[in-house]
Short mmCIF file of C-alpha atoms in Angstrom, two decimals:
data_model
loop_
_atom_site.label_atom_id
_atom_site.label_comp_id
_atom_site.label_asym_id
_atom_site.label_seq_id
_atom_site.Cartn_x
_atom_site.Cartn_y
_atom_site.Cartn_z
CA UNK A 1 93.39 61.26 80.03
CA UNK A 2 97.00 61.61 79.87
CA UNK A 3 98.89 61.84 83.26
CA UNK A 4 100.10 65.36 82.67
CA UNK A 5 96.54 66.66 82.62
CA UNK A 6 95.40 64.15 85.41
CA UNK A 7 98.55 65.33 87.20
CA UNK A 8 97.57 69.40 86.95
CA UNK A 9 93.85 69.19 87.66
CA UNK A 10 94.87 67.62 91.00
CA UNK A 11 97.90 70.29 91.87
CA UNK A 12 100.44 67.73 91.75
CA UNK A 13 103.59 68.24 90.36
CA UNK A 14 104.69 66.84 86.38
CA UNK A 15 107.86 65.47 86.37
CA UNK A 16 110.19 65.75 82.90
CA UNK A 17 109.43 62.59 81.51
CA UNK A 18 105.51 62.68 81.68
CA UNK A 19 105.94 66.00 80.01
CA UNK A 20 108.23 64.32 77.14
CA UNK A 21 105.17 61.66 77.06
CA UNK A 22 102.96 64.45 76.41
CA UNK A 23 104.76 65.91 73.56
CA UNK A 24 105.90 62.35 72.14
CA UNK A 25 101.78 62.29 72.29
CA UNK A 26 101.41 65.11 70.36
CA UNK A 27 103.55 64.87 67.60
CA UNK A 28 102.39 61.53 67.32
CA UNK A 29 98.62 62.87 67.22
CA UNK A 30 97.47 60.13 69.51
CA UNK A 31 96.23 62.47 72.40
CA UNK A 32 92.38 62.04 72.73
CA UNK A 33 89.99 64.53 71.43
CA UNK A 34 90.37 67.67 73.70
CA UNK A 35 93.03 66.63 75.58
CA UNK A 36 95.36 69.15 74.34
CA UNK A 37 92.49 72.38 75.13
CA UNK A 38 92.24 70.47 78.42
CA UNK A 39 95.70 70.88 79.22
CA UNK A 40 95.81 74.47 78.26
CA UNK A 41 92.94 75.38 80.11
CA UNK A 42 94.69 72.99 83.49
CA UNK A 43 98.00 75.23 82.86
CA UNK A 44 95.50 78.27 83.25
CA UNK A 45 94.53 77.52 86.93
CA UNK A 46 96.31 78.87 89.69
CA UNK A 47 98.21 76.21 92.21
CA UNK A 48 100.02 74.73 89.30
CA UNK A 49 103.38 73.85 90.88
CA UNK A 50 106.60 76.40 89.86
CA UNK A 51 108.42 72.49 89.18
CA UNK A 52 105.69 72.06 87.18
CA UNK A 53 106.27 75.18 85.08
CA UNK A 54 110.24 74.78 84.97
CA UNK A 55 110.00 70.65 83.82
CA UNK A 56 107.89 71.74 80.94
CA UNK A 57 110.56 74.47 79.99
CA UNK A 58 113.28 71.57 80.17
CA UNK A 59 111.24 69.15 78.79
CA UNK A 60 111.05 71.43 75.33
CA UNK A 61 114.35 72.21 75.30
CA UNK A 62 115.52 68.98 75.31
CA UNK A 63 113.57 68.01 72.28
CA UNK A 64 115.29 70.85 69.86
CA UNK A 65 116.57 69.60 67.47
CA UNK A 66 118.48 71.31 64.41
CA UNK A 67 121.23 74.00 64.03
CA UNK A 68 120.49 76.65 66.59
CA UNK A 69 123.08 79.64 66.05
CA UNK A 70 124.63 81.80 68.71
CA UNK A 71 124.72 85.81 69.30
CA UNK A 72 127.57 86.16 71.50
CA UNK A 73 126.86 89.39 73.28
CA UNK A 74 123.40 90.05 72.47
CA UNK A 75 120.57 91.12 74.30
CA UNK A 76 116.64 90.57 74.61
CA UNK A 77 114.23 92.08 76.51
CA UNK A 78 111.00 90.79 76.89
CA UNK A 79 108.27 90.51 80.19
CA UNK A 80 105.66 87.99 80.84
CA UNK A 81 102.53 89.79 80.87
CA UNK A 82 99.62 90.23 82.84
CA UNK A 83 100.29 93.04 84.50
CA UNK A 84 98.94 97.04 83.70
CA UNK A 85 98.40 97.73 80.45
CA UNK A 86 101.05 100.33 79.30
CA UNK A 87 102.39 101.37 75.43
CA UNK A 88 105.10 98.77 74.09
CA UNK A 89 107.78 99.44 76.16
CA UNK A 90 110.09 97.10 75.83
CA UNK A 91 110.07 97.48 72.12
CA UNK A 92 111.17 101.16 72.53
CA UNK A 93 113.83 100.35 75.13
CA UNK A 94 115.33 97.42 72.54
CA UNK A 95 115.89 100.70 69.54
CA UNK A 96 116.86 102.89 71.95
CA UNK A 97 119.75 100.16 73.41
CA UNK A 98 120.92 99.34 70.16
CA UNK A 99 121.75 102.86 69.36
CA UNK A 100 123.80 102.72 72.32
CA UNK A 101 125.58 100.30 70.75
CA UNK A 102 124.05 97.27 72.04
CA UNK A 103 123.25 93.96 69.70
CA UNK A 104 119.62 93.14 70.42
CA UNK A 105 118.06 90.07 69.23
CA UNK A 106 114.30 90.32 70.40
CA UNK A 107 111.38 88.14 71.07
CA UNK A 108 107.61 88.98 71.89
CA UNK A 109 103.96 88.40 71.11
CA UNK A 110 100.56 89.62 69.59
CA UNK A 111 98.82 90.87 72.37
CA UNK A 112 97.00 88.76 75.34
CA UNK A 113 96.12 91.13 78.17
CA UNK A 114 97.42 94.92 76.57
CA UNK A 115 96.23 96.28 73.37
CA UNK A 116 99.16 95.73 70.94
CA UNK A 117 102.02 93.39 71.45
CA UNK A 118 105.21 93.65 70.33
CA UNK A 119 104.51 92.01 67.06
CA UNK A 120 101.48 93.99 66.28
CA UNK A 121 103.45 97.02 66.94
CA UNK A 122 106.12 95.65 64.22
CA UNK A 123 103.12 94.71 61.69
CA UNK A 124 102.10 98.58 61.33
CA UNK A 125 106.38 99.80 61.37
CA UNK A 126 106.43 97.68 58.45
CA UNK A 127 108.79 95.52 60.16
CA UNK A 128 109.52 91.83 59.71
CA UNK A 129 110.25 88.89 61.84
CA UNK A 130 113.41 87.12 61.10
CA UNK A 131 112.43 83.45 59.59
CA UNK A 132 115.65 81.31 60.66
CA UNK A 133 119.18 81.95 62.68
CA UNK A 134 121.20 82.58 59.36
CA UNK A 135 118.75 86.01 58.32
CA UNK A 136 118.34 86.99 62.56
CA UNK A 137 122.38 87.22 62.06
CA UNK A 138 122.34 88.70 58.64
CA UNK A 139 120.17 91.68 59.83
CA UNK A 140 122.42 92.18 63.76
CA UNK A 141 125.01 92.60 60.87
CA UNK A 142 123.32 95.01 59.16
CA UNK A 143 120.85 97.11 62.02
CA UNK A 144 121.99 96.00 65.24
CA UNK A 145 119.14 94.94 65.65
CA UNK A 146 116.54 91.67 64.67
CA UNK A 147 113.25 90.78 65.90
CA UNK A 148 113.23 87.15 65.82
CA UNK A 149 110.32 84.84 64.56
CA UNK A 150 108.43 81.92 65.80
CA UNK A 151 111.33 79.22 65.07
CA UNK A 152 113.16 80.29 67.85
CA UNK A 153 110.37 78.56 69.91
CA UNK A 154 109.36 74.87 70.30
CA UNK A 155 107.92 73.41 67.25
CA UNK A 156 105.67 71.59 69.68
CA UNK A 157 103.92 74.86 70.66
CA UNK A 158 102.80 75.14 67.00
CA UNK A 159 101.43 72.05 67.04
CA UNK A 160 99.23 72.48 70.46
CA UNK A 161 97.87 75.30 68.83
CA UNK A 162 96.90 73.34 65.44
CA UNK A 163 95.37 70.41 67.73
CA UNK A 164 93.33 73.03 69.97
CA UNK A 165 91.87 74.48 66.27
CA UNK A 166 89.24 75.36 65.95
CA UNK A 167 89.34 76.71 69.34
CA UNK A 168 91.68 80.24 69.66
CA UNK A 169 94.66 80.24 71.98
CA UNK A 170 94.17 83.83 73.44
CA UNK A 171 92.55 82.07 76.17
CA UNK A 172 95.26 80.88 77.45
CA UNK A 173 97.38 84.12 76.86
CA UNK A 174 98.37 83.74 80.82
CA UNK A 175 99.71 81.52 81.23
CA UNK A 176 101.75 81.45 77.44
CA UNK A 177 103.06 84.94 78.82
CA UNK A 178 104.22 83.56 81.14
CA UNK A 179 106.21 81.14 80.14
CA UNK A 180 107.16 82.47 76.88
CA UNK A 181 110.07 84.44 77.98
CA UNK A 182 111.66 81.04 78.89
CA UNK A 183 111.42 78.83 75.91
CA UNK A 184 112.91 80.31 72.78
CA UNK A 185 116.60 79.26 71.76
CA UNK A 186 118.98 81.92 72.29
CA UNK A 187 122.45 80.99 72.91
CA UNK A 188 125.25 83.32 74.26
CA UNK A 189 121.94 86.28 74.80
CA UNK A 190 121.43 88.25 78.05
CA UNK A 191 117.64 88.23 78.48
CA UNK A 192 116.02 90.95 80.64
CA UNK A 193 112.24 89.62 81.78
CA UNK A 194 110.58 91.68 83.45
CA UNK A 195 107.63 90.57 86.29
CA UNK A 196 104.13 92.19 87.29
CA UNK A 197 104.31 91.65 90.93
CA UNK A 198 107.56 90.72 93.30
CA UNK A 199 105.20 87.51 94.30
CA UNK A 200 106.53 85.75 90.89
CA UNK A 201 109.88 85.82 91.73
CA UNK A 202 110.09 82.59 92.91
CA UNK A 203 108.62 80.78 89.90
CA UNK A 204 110.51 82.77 87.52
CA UNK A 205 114.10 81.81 89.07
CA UNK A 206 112.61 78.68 88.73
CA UNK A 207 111.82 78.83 84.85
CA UNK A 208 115.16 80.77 84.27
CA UNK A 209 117.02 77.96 86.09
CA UNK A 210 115.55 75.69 83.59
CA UNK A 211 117.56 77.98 80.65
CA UNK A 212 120.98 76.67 80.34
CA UNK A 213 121.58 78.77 76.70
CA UNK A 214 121.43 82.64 78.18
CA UNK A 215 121.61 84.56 81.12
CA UNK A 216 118.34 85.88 82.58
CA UNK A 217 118.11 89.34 84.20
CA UNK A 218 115.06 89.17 86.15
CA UNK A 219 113.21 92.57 87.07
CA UNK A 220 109.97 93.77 89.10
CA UNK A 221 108.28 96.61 91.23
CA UNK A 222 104.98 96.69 93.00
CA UNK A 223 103.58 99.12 90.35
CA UNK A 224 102.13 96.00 88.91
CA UNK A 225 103.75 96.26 85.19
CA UNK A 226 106.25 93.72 83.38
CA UNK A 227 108.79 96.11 82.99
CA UNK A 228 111.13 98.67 84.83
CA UNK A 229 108.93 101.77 85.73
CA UNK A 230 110.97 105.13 86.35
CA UNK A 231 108.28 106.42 89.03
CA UNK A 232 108.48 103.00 90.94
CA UNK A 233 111.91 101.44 92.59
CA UNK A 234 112.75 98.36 90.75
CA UNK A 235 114.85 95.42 91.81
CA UNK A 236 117.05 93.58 89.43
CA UNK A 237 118.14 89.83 89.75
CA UNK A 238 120.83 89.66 87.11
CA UNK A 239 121.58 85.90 87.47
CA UNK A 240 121.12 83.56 89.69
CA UNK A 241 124.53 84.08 91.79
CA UNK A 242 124.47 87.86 91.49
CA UNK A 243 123.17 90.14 94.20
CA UNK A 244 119.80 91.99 93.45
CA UNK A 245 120.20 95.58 92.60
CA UNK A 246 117.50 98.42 93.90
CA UNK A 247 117.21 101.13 91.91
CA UNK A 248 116.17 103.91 93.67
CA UNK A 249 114.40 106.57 91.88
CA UNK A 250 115.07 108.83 94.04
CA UNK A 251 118.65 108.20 93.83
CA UNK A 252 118.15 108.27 89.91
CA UNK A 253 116.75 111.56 90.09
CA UNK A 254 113.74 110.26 88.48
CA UNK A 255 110.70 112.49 88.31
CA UNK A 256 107.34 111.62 90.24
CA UNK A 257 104.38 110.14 87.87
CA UNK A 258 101.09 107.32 87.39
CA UNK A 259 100.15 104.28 85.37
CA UNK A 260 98.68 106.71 82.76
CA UNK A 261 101.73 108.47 82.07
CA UNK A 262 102.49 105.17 80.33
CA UNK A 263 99.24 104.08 78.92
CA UNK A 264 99.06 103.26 75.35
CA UNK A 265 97.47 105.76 72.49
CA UNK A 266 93.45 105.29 72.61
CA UNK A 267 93.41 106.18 68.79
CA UNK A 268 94.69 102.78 67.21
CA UNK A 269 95.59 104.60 63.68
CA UNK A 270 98.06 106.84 65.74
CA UNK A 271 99.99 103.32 67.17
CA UNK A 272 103.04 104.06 64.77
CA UNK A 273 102.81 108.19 64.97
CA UNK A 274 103.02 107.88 69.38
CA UNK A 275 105.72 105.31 69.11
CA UNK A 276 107.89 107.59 67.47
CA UNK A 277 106.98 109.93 69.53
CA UNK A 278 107.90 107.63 72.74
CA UNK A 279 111.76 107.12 71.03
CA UNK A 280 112.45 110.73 70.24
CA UNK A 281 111.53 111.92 73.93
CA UNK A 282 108.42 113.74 72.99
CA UNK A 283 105.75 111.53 74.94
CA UNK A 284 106.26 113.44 78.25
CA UNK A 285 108.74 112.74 80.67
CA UNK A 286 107.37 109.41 82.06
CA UNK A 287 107.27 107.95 79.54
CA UNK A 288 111.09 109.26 78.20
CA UNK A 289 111.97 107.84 81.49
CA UNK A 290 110.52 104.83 81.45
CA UNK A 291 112.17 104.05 78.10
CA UNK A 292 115.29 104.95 79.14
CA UNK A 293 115.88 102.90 82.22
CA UNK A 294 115.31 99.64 80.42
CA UNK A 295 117.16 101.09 77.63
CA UNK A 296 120.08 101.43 80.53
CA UNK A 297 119.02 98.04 81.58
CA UNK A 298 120.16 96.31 78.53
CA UNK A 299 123.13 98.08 77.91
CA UNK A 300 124.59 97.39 80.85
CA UNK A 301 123.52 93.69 80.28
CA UNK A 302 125.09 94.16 77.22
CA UNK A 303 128.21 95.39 78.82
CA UNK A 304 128.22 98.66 77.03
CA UNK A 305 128.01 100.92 79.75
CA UNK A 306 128.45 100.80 83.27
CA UNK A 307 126.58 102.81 85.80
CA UNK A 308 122.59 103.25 85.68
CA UNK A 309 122.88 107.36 85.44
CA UNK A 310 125.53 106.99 82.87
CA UNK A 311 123.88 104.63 80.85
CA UNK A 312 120.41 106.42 81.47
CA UNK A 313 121.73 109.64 80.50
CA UNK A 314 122.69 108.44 77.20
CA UNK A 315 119.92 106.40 76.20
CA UNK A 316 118.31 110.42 76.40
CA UNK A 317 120.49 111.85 74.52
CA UNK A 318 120.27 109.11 71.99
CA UNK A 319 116.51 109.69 72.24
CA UNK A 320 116.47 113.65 72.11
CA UNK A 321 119.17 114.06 69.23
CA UNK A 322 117.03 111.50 66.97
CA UNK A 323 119.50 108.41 66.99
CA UNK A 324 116.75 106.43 67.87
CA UNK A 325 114.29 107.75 65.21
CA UNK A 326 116.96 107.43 62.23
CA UNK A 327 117.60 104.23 63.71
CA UNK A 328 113.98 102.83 63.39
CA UNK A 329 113.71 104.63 59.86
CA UNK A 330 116.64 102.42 58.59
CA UNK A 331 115.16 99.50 59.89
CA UNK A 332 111.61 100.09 58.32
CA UNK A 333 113.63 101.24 54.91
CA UNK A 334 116.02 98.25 54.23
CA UNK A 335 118.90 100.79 54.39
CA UNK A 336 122.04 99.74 57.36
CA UNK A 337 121.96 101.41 60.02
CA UNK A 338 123.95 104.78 60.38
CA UNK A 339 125.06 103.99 63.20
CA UNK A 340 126.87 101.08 61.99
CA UNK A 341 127.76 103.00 59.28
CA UNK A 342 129.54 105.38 61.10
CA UNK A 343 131.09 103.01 63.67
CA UNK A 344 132.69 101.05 60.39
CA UNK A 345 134.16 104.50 58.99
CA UNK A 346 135.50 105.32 62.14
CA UNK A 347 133.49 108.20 62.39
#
């Protein structure tokens, strides 16, 4: 058994270089049988140690290897599961950002504990993940906005899965959510990573410590869901120096609401049809909300806008007045995005 597996069945800690041994291991395909479904399942448990967690996340980033390009400027948004299951908010908040001007370059998942992921949600737009750095740039350039594929992550996290085969690696959706957020390459991004519970603060300063290409906004609220909730307050870490910021909802003028004001459409054929719905305002006012304070949350990372009602108060208008809708239509269709279209005329 190899030490890092020994190491996490007994709740000790795994140090950086028994993780490299691991994944020197695997590529070299000289784990024993199992030993890689083993050490999924012992990342599972709880008590694994937050060093644990944040030497892994070093561990992979030190073995990238390859031209990684930088998006000076951009943003992501993405949580790390496990909490309520609500519709795909982040996705929303990402179009609705970028038509306030905002360069998003966005990560995410097929589903593990809600009912469509990100991904799924871009299978039925008719939307495609970006294959290298070169085409995530080429369509920033041309929409604002790119949804960027599996080789922004560790190679080695394609090869766990192929060694666990024939086994599935939904299983171990936990703890991959949770440490997803932290391993893709993203140079000169703002990330906002959302939490399900205040408790995982800790572990997730950790894991963002162990990022040394981006900045990571951490967020979370004791409604229980991976993303800012307009109903809720919400405290935001944005960086490891900065002050946290409440966000009072009150102070927001945010209206009251419940978990099911954000719960995602029963009826999976109408997925695409309520999505739209969610970016042009017309989901109910939760939900509008909801949108548009992460929305306001990554334009502000993005430094184009300044204070939360400002910025929130746009991201409705952009909503309401179909911005966001044209926006997504452009995207689906090919065709640059009017918005950069205009902003190039001078219009």
């Amino acid at each position: 058994m190899h030490a890092a597996i020994a190491a996490l069945r007994a709740g000790r800690p795994v140090d950086t270089a028994t993780w490299s041994s691991f994944w020197d291991e695997l590529s070299a395909d000289t784990l024993g049988p199992g030993e890689p479904a083993s050490l999924m399942a012992a990342l599972s448990l709880d008590g694994v140690v937050p060093d644990t967690l944040a030497n892994l996340a070093r561990s992979l980033h030190a073995r990238r290897t390859g031209p990684v390009r930088a998006f000076p400027g951009a943003v992501n948004v993405v949580g790390t599961g496990g909490g309520v299951s609500t519709f795909n908010v982040s996705t929303a908040a990402a179009f609705v950002a970028t038509a306030l001007g905002a360069r998003v370059v966005k990560t995410g998942s097929r589903a593990y504990s809600s009912k469509f992921g990100s991904i799924d949600l871009l299978d039925r737009l008719g939307i495609p993940l970006t294959k290298s750095y070169d085409e995530t740039a080429a369509w920033l350039d041309r929409h604002g906005i790119a949804f960027a594929g599996y080789f922004v992550y560790p190679v080695e996290l394609t090869v766990l899965a192929r060694r666990i085969l024939p086994l599935p690696m939904k299983p171990y959706g936990r703890a991959l959510n949770l440490l997803g957020p932290f391993l893709p390459a993203l140079p000169g991004t703002r990330q906002l990573t959302g939490l399900p519970n205040p408790g995982l603060l800790p572990l997730a300063r950790r894991l963002a410590a162990a990022v040394e290409d981006r900045d990571i906004w951490l967020v979370t609220n004791n409604v229980g869901a991976d993303e800012l909730i307009s109903f809720a307050d919400n405290a935001v870490l944005p960086g490891p120096d900065a002050p946290e910021i409440l966000l009072s909802r009150r102070n927001l003028q945010l209206a009251d609401g419940s978990l099911p004001d954000l719960a995602a459409v029963a009826d999976n054929d109408r997925l695409v049809e309520h999505f739209l719905d969610v970016v042009s305002g017309r989901a109910g006012e939760v939900a509008t909300q909801t949108v548009a304070l992460n929305a306001a949350a990554l334009a502000i990372a993005a430094e184009r806008e300044t204070g939360w009602r400002n910025a929130m108060d746009s991201a409705l208008a952009a909503m309401r007045d179909g911005a966001v809708r044209n926006l997504i239509e452009a995207v689906r269709t090919g065709k640059p995005s009017p918005l950069l279209s205009r902003a190039a005329s001078g219009a």
